[in-house]
PDB file of C-alpha atoms in Angstrom:
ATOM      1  CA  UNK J  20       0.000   0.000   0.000  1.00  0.00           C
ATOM      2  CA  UNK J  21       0.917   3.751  -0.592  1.00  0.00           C
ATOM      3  CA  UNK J  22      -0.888   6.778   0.639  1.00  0.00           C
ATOM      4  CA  UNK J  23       0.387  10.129  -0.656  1.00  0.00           C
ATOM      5  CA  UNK J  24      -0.877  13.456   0.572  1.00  0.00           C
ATOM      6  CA  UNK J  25      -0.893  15.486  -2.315  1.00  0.00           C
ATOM      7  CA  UNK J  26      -1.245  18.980  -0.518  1.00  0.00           C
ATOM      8  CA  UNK J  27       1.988  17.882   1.651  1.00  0.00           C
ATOM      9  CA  UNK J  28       3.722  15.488   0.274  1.00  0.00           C
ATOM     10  CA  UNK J  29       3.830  13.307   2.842  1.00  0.00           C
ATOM     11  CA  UNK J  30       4.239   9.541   2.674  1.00  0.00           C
ATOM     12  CA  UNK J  31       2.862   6.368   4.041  1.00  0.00           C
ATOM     13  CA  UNK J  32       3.797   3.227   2.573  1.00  0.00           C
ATOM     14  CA  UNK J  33       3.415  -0.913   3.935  1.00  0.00           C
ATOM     15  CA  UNK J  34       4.730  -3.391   1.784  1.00  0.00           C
ATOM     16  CA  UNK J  35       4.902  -1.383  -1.196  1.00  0.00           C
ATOM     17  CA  UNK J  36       7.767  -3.776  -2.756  1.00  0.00           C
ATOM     18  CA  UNK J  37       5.215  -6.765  -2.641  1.00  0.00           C
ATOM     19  CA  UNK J  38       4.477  -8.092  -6.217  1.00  0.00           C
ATOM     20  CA  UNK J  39       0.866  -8.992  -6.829  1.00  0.00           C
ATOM     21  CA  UNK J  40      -1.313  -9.302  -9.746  1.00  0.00           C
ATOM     22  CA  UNK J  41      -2.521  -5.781 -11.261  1.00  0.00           C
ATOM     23  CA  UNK J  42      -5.923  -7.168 -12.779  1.00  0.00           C
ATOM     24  CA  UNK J  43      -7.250  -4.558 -15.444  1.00  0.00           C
ATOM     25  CA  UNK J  44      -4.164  -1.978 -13.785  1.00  0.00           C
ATOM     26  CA  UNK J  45      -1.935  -3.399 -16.297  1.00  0.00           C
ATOM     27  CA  UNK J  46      -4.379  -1.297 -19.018  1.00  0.00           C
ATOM     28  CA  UNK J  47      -2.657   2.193 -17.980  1.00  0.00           C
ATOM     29  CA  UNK J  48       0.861   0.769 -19.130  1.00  0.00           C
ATOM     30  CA  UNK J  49      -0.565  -0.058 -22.448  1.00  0.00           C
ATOM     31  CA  UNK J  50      -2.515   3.175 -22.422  1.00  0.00           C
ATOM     32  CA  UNK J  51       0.612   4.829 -21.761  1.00  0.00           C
ATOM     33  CA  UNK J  52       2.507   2.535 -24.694  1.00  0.00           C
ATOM     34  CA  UNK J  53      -0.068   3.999 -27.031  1.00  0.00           C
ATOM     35  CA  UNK J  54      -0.040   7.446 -26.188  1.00  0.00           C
ATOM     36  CA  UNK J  55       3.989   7.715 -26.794  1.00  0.00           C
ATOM     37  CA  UNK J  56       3.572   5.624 -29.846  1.00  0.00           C
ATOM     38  CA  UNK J  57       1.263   8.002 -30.971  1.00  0.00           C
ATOM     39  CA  UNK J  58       3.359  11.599 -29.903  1.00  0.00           C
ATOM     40  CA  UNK J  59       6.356   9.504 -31.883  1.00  0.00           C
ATOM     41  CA  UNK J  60       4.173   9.357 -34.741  1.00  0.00           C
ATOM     42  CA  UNK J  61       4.767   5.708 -35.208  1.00  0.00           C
ATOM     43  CA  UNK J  62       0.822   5.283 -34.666  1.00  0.00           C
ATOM     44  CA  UNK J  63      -2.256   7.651 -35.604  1.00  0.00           C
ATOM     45  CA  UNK J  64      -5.367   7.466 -33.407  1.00  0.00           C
ATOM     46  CA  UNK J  65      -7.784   7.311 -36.536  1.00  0.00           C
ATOM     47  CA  UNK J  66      -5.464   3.746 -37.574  1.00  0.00           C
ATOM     48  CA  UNK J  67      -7.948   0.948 -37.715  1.00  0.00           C
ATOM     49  CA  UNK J  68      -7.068  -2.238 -35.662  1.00  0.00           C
ATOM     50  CA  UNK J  69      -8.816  -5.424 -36.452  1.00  0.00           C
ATOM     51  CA  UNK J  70      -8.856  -9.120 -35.576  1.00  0.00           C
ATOM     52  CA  UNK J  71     -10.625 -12.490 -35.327  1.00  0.00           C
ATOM     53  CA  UNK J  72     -11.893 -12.977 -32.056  1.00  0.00           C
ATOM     54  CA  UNK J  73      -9.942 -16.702 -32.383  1.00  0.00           C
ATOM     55  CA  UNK J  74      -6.443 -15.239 -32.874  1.00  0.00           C
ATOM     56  CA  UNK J  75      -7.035 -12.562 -30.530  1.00  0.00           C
ATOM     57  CA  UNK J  76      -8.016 -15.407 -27.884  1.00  0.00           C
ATOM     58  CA  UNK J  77      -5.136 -17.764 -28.904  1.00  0.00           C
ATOM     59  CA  UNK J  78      -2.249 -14.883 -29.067  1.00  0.00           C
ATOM     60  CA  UNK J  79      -2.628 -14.081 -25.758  1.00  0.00           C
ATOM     61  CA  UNK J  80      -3.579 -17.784 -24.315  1.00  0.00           C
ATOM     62  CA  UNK J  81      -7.382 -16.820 -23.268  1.00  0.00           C
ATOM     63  CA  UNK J  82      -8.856 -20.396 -22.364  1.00  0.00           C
ATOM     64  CA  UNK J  83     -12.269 -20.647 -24.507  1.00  0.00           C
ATOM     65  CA  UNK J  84     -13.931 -21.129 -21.386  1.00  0.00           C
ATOM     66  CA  UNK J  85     -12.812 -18.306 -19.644  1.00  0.00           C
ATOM     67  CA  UNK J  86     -12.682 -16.045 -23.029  1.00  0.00           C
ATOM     68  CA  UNK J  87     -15.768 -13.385 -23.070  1.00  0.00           C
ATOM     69  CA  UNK J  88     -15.818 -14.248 -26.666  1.00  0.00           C
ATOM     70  CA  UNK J  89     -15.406 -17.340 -28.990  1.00  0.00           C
ATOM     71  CA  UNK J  90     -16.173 -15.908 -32.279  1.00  0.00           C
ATOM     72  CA  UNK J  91     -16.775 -13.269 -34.721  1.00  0.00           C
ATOM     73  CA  UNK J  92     -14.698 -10.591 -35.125  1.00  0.00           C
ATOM     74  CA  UNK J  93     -13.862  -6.775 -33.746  1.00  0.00           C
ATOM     75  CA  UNK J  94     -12.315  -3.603 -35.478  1.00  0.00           C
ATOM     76  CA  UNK J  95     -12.212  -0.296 -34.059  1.00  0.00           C
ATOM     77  CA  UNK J  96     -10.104   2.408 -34.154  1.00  0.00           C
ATOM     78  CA  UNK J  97      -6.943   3.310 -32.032  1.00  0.00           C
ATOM     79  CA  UNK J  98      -8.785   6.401 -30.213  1.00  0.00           C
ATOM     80  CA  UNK J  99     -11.817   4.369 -30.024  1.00  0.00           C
ATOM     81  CA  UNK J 100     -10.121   0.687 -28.513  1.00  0.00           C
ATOM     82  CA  UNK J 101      -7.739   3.639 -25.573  1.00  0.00           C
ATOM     83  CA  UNK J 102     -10.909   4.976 -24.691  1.00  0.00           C
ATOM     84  CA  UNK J 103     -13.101   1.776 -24.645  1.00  0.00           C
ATOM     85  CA  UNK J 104     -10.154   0.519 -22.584  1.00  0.00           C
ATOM     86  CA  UNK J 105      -9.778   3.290 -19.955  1.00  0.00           C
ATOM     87  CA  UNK J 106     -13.629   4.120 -19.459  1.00  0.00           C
ATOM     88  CA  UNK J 107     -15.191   0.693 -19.441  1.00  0.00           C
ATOM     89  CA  UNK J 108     -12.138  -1.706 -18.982  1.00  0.00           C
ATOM     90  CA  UNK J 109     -13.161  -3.673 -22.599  1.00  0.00           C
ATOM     91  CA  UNK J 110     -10.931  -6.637 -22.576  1.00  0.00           C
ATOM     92  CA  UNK J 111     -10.741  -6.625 -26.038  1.00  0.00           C
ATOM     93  CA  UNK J 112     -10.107  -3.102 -26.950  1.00  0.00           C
ATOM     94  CA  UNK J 113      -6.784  -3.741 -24.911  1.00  0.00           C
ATOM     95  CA  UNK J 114      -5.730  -7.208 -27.139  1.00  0.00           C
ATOM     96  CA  UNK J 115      -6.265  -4.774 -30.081  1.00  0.00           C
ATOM     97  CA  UNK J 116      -4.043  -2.322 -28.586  1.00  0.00           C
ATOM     98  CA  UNK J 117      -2.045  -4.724 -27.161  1.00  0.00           C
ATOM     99  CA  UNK J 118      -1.180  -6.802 -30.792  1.00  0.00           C
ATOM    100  CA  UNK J 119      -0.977  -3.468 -32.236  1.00  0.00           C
ATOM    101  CA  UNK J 120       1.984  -1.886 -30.112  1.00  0.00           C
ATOM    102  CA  UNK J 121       3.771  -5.583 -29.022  1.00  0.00           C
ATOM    103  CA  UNK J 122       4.810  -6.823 -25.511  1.00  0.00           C
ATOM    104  CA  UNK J 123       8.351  -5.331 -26.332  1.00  0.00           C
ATOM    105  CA  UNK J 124       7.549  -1.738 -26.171  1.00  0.00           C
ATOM    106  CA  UNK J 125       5.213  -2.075 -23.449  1.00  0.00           C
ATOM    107  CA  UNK J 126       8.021  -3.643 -21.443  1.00  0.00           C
ATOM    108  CA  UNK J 127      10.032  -0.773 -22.619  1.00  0.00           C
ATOM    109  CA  UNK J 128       8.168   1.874 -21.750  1.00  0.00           C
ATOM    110  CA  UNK J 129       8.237  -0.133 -17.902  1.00  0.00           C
ATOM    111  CA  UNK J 130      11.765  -0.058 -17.863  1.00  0.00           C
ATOM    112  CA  UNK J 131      12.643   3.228 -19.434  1.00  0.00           C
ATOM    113  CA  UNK J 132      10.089   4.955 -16.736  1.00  0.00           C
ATOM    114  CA  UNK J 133      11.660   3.014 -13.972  1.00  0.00           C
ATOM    115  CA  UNK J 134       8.878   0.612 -13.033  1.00  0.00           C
ATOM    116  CA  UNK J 135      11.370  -2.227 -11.612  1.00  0.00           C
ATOM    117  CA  UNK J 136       8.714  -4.172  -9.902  1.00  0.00           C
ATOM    118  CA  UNK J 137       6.485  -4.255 -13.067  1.00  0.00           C
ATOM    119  CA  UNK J 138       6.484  -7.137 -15.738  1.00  0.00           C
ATOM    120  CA  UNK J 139       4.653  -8.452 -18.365  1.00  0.00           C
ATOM    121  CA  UNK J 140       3.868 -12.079 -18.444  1.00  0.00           C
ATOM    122  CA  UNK J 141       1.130 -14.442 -17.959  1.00  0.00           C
ATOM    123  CA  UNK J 142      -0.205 -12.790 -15.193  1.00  0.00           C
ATOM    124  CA  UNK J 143       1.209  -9.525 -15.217  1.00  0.00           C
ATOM    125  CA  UNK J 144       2.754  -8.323 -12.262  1.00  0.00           C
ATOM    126  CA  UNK J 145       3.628  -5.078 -10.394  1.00  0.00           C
ATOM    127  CA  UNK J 146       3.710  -3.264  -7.027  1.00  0.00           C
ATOM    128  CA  UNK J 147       2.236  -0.873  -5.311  1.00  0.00           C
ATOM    129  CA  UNK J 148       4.745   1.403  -5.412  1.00  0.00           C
ATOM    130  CA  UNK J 149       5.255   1.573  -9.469  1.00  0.00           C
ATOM    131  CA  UNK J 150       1.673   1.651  -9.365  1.00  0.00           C
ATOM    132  CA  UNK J 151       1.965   4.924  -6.860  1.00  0.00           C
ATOM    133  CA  UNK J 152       4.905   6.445  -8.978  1.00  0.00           C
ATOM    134  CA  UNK J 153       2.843   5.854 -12.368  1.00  0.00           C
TER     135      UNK J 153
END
């Protein structure tokens, strides 16, 4: 846990080294990803990412059981799939984004910002402190 006051400054931190699972948390690294991909002009918010639901599921090892969805297929664009992914935590959205950008820069972006108790993986993991200093 970390507690900031931000009219003092003051700090109040337990266990804030402790590596646990980030859920949907690991959505703001991505988000992040994105948004310097996009200011480095290597991607434009009106691109258009699409993908079968299959390969989406498969590429990043989403049991069919546990997968939200099994078929079809989704396309929307960059701006759309960030904020479909911020405002309602769309799974989905993210695996677009996510395909679209690659594991590599988002584990970039985690080390070049200092985020040393953050990884990628299957689960992701982080702390609470990088989740404080993000």
């Amino acid at each position: 846990m970390v507690i900031k006051n931000l009219k003092t400054g003051e700090n109040y931190s337990l266990k804030e080294d402790e590596m646990f699972e980030p859920g949907s948390l690991y959505k703001i690294w991505l988000m992040a990803t994105v948004f310097q991909q996009i200011q480095m002009d290597e991607l434009e918010e009106t691109d258009i990412l699409s993908q079968d639901i299959k390969v989406l599921n498969e590429e990043f090892q989403i049991d069919e059981e546990a997968a939200e969805l099994t078929e079809g297929s989704i396309e929307m664009s960059v701006s759309s799939a960030l904020s479909q992914m911020i405002s309602i935590s769309h799974n989905y959205a993210a695996l677009l984004l996510a395909e679209k950008v690659g594991n590599s820069k988002i584990s970039q972006f985690l080390k070049d910002y200092g985020f040393i108790h953050s990884a990628l993986g299957q689960p992701p993991k982080t702390s609470a402190l990088d989740i404080a200093l993000f």
